[in-house]
Coordinates of C-alpha atoms and ligand atoms in Angstrom, one line a residue:
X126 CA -27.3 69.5 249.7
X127 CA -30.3 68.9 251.7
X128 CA -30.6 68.7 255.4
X129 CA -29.7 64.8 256.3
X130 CA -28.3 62.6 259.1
X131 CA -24.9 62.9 258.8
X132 CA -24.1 66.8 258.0
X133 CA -24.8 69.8 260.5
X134 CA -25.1 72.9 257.7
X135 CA -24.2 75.9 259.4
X136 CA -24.5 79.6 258.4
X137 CA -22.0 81.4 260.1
X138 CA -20.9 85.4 260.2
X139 CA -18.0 85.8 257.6
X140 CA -17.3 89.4 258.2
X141 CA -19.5 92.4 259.4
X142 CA -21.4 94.7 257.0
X143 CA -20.4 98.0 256.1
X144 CA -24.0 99.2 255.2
X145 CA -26.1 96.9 253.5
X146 CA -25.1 93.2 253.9
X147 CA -23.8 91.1 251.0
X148 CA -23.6 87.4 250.8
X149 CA -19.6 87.3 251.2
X150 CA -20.7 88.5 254.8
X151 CA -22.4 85.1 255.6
X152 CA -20.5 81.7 255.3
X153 CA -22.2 78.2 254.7
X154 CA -19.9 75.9 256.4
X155 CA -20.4 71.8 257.3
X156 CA -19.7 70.4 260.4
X157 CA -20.2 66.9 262.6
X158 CA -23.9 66.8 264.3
X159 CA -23.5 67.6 267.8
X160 CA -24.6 64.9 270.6
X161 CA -26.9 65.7 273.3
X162 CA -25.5 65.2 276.9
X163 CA -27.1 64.9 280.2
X164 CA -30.4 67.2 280.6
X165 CA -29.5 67.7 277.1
X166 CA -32.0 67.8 273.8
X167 CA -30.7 68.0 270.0
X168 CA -33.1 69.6 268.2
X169 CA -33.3 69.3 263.9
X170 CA -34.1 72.7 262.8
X171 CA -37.7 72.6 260.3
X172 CA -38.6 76.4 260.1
X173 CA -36.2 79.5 260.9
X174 CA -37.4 82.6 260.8
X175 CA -35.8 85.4 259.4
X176 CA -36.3 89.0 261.2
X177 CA -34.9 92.2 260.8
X178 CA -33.0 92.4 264.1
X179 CA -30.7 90.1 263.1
X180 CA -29.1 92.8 260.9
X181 CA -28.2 94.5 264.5
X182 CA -26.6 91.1 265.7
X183 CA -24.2 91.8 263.0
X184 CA -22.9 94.7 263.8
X185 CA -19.8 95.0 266.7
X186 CA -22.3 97.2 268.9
X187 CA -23.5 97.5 272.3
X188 CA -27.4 96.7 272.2
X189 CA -30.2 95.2 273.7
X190 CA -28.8 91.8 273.4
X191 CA -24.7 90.8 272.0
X192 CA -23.4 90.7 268.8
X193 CA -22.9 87.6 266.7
X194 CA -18.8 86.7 267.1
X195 CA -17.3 86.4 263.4
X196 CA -17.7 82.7 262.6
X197 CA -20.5 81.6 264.9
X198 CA -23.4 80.4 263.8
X199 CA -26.1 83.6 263.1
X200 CA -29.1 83.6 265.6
X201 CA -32.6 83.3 265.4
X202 CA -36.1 81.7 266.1
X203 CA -36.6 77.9 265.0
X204 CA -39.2 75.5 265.0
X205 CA -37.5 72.1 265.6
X206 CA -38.1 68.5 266.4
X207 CA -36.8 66.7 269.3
X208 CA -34.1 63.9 267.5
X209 CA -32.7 62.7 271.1
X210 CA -33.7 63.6 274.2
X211 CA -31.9 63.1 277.7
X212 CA -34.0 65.8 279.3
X213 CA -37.1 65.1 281.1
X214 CA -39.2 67.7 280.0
X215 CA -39.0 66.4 276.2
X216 CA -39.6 63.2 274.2
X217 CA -37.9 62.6 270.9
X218 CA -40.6 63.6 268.2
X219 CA -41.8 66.4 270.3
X220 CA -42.3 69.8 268.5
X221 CA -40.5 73.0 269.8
X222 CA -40.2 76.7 269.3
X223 CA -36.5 77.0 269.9
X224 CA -33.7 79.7 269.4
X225 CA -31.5 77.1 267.6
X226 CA -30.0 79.6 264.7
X227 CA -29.3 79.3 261.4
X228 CA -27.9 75.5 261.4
X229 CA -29.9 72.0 260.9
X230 CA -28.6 70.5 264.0
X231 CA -28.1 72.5 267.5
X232 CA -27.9 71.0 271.6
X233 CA -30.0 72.5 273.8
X234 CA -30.5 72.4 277.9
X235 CA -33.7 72.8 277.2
X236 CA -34.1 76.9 278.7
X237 CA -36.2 78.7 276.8
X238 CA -37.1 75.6 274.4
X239 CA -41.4 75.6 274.1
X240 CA -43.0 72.7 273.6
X241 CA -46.1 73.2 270.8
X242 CA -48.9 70.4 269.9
X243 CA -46.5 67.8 267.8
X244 CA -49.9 67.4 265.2
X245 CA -50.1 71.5 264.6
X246 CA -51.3 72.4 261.4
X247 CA -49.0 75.3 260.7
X248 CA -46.1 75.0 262.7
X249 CA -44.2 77.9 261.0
X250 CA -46.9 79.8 262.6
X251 CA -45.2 79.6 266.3
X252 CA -42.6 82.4 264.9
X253 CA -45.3 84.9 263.4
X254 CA -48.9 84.7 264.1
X255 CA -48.4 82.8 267.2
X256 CA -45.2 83.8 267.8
X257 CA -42.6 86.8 268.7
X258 CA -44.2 88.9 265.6
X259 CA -48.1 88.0 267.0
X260 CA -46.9 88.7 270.7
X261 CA -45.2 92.8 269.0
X262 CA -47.6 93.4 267.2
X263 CA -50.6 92.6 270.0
X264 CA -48.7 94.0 273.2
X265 CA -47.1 97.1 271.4
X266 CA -50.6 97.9 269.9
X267 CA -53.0 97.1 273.0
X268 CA -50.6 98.4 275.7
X269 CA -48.4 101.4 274.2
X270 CA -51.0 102.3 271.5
X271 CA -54.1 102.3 273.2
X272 CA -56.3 102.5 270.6
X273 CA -59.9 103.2 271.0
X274 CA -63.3 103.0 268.5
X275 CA -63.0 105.7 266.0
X276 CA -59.3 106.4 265.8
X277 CA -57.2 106.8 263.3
X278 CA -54.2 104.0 263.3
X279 CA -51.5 104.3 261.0
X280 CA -48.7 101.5 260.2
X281 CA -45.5 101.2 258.4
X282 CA -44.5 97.9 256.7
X283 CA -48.0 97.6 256.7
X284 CA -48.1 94.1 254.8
X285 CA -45.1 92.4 257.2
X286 CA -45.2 89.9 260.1
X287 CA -45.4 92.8 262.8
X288 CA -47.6 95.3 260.4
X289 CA -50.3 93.1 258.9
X290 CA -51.2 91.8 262.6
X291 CA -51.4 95.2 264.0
X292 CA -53.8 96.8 261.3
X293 CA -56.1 93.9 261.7
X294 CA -56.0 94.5 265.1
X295 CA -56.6 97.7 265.5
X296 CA -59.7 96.9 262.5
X297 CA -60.9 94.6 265.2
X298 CA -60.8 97.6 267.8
X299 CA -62.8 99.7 265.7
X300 CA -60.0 101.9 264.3
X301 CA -59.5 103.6 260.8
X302 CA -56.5 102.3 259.9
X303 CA -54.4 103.2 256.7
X304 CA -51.2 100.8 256.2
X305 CA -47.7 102.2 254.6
X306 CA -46.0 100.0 252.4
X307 CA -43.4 99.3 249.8
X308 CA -45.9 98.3 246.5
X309 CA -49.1 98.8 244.6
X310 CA -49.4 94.9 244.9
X311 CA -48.4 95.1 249.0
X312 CA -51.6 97.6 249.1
X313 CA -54.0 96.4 247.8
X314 CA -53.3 93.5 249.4
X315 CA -53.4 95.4 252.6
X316 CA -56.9 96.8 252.0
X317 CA -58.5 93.7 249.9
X318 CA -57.8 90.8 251.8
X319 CA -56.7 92.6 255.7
X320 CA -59.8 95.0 255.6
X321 CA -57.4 98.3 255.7
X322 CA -59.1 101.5 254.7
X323 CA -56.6 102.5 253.1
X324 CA -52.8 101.7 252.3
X325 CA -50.1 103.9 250.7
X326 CA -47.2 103.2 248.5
X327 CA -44.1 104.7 250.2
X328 CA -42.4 104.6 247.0
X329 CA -44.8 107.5 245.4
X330 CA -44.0 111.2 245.2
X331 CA -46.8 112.5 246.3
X332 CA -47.1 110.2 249.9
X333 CA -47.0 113.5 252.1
X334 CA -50.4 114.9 250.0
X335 CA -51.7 111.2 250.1
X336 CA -51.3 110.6 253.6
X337 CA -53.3 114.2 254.8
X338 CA -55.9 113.6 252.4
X339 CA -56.8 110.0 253.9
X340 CA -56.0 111.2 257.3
X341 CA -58.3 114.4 257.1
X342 CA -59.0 114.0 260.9
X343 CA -55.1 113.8 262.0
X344 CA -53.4 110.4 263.7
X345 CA -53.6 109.0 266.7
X346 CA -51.8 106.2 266.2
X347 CA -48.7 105.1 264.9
X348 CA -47.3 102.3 264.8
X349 CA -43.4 102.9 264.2
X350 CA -41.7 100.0 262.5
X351 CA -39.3 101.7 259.8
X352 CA -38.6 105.6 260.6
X353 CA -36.9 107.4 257.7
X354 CA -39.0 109.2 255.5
X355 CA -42.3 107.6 256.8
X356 CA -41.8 109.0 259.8
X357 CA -41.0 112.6 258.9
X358 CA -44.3 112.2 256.5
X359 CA -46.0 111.2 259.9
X360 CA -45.1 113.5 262.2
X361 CA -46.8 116.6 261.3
X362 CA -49.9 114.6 261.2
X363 CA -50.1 113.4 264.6
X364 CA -53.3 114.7 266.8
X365 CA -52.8 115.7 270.2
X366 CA -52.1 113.4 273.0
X367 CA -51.1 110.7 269.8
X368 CA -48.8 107.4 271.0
X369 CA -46.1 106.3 268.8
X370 CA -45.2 102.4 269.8
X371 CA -41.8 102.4 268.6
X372 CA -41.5 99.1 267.5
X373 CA -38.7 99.1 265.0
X374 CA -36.6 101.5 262.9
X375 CA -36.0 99.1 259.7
X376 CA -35.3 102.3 257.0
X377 CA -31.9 102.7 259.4
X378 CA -30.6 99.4 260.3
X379 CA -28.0 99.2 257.0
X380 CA -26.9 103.3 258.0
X381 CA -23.6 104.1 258.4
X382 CA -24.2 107.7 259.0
X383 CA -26.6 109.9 260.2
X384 CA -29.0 111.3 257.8
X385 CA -28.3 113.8 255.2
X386 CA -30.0 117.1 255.3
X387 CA -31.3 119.4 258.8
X388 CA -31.3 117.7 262.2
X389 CA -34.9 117.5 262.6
X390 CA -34.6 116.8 266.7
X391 CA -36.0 120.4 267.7
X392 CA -39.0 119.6 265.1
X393 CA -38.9 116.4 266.7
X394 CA -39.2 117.4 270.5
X395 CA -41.0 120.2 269.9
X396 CA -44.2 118.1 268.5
X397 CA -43.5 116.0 271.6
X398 CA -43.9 118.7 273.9
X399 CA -47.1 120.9 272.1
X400 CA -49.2 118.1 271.4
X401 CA -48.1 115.6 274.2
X402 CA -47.1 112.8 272.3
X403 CA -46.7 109.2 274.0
X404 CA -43.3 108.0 271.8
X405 CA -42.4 104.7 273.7
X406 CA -39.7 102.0 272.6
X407 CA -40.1 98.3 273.3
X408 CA -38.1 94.8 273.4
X409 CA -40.8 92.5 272.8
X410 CA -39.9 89.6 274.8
X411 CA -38.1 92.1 277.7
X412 CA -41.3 93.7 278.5
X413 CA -43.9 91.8 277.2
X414 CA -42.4 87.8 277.5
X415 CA -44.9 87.2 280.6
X416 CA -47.6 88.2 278.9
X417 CA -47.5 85.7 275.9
X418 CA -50.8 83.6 277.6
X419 CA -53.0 87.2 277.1
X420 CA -51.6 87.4 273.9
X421 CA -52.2 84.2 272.5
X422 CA -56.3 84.0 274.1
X423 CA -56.6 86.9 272.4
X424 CA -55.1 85.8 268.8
X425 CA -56.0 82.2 268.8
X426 CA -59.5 82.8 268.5
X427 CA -59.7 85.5 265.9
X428 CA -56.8 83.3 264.0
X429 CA -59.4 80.2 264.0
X430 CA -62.8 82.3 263.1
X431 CA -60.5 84.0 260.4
X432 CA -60.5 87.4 262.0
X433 CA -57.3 87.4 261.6
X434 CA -55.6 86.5 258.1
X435 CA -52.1 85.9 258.1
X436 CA -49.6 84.8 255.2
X437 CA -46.1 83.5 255.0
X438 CA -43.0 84.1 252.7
X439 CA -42.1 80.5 252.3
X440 CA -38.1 80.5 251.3
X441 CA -36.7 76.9 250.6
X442 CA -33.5 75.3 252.3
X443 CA -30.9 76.5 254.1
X444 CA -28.6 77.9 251.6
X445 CA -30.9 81.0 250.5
X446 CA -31.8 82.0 254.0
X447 CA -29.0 84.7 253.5
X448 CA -30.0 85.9 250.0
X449 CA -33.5 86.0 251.8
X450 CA -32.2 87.8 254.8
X451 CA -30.2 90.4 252.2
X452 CA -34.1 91.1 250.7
X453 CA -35.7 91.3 253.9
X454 CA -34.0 94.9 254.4
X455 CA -35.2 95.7 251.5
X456 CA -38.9 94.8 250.8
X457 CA -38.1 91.6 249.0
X458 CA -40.8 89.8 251.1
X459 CA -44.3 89.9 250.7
X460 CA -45.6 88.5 254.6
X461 CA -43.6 86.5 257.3
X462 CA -40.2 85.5 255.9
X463 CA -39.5 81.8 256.9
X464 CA -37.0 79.3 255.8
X465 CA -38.4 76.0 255.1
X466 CA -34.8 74.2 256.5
X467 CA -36.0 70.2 256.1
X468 CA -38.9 68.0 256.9
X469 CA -41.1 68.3 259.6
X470 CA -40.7 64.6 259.3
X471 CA -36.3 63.3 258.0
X472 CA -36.6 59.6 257.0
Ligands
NDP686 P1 -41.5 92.7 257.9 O1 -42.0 91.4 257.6 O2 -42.4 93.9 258.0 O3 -40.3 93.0 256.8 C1 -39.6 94.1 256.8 C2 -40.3 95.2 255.9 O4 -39.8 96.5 256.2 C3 -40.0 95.0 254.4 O5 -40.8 94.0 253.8 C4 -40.4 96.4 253.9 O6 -41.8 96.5 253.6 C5 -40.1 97.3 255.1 N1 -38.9 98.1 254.8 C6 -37.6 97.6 254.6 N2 -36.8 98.7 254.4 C7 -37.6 99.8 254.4 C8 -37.3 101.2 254.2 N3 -36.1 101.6 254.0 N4 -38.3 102.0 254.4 C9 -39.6 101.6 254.6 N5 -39.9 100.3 254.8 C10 -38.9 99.4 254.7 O7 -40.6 92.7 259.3 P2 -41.2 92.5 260.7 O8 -42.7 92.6 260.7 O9 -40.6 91.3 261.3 O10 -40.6 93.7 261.5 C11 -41.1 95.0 261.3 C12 -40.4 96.0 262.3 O11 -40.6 95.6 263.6 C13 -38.9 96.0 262.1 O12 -38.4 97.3 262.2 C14 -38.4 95.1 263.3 O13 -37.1 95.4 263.7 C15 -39.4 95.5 264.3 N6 -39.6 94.5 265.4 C16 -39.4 95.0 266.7 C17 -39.6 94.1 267.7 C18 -39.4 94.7 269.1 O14 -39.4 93.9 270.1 N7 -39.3 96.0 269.3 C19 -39.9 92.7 267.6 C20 -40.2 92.4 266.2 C21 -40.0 93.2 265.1 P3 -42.3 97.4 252.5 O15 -42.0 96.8 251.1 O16 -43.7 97.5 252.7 O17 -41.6 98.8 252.6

């Protein structure tokens, strides 16, 4: 069924994963379209966003920000239009960045709900480019990374919403930068059309001998998005006084267990200490939400003059954002994973 008037599709949690999730762990379930009250705006969902955080929401674990309850609706970033409005702030038609979930139909008092230019071109681009992936990618580069003419920049999921935008930006700060990422196709992409030196398959044997070779002169940035493997590759090649944004830790979120094999913590802390490593952890919109207007001078002018390329995995309708989700975790997606939910404009 596609999104209409008289239907509010819903994708609910079912049940929490055990490691990797499955589709029996989401639920697509129908329900009335909910009225807006007083101060109130409904919002129709057009875009969701899909983002690998959501796989924490699903677990029953103290985090950053609480779990999803079994049988609510799953969370996440929207771009919507304003059906009704009883809120002065917004006008029915008005075009919003909105945390409305994974649902057609959602009531909103309006907090948090940001109002974008109803004719924008792209508006899928409000939750990537423009958006909480743009604002990561920018603030965990330029504030935790540092980076400076002549460096070397490394970054994992190197051809994602967070990893393509922070190679290109660090290119546009004079860095060498050399992307890691799942395929031959995701690198060459990654050099061809985002201007990367280089970019690595993390799928090939030989990644450890790759990665020295291209880094001859060490790292001195690294941009942390998936741990694992890629890490432990990276860690021996990090230069003195190197920062490590630790954005994200995707190789770990389906875990159930620590890894097999030594505990690597005294390798760990010992590189810390001898070559004075800057490792810092960050929750974008925490410590970096009141700094979205630098952000977005910065990246709407090399967006425009095409400085700054950006694509989109388009996924269509509601009912395969969870198949979409399941692939996200696992390299399925080639760019910013979005889910085209209805119209921008629902005769
Ligand atoms: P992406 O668009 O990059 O998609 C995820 C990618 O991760 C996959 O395409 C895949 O790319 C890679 N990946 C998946 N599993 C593994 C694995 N086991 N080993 C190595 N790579 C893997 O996602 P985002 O850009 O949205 O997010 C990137 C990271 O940034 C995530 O860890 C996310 O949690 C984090 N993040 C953190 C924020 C914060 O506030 N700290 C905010 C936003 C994102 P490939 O095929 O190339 O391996």
């Amino acid at each position: 069924m596609n999104q209409n008037r008289n239907v509010n599709r819903q994708i609910t949690l079912n049940s929490r994963p055990h490691g990797a999730p499955t589709l029996s762990n989401f639920n697509l379930v129908e329900s009335a379209i909910p009225e807006a009250g007083e101060g109130e705006i409904l919002l129709r969902t057009i875009y969701l966003s899909l983002d690998p955080y959501m796989r924490g929401r699903m677990n029953d674990a103290k985090s950053y920000a609480p779990p999803v309850a079994l049988g609510e609706v799953m969370v996440g970033g929207s771009i919507c239009r304003v059906e009704v409005s009883n809120h002065q702030g917004f006008e029915q038609g008005d075009l919003v960045v909105a945390f409305s979930g994974w649902q057609d139909y959602s009531v909103s008092n309006g907090e948090g709900v940001i109002k974008l230019d109803s004719a924008m071109e792209n508006p899928s681009y409000g939750l990537g480019v423009l958006g909480m992936p743009g604002l990561t990618a920018y603030m965990g580069l330029m504030d935790i990374g540092q980076p400076k003419k002549g460096e070397t920049l490394v970054v994992a999921a190197a051809t994602g919403a967070v990893g393509s935008l922070v190679g290109q930006i660090g290119k546009l700060q004079g860095c060498k930068v050399v992307g890691i990422a799942g395929s031959k196709e995701k690198c060459d992409y990654a050099v061809r059309e985002l201007g990367f030196d280089a970019c690595l398959n993390h799928n090939d044997a030989d990644l450890e001998s790759q990665l020295a070779t291209v880094c001859s002169n060490g790292i001195d940035i690294y941009f942390e998005n998936v741990g694992g493997k890629v890490f432990n590759t990276v860690l021996p090649l990090l230069n003195s006084k190197a920062r490590v944004p630790l954005c994200g830790l995707i190789a770990q979120y389906n875990a159930t267990d620590l890894p097999e094999g030594p505990d690597r913590m005294g390798l760990l802390m010992g590189n810390l200490l001898v070559k004075r490593i800057k490792m810092q952890g960050f929750i974008v919109f925490d410590d970096y939400g009141h700094r979205y207007d630098e952000f977005q001078q910065a990246m709407v002018p090399w967006l425009m003059s095409g400085q700054i390329k950006y694509k989109e995995d388009k996924v269509s309708g509601l009912e395969n954002a969870s198949a979409a989700f399941i692939g996200l975790l696992q390299g399925e997606n080639f760019g910013k994973l979005v889910v085209q939910v209805g119209p921008e404009h629902l005769d």
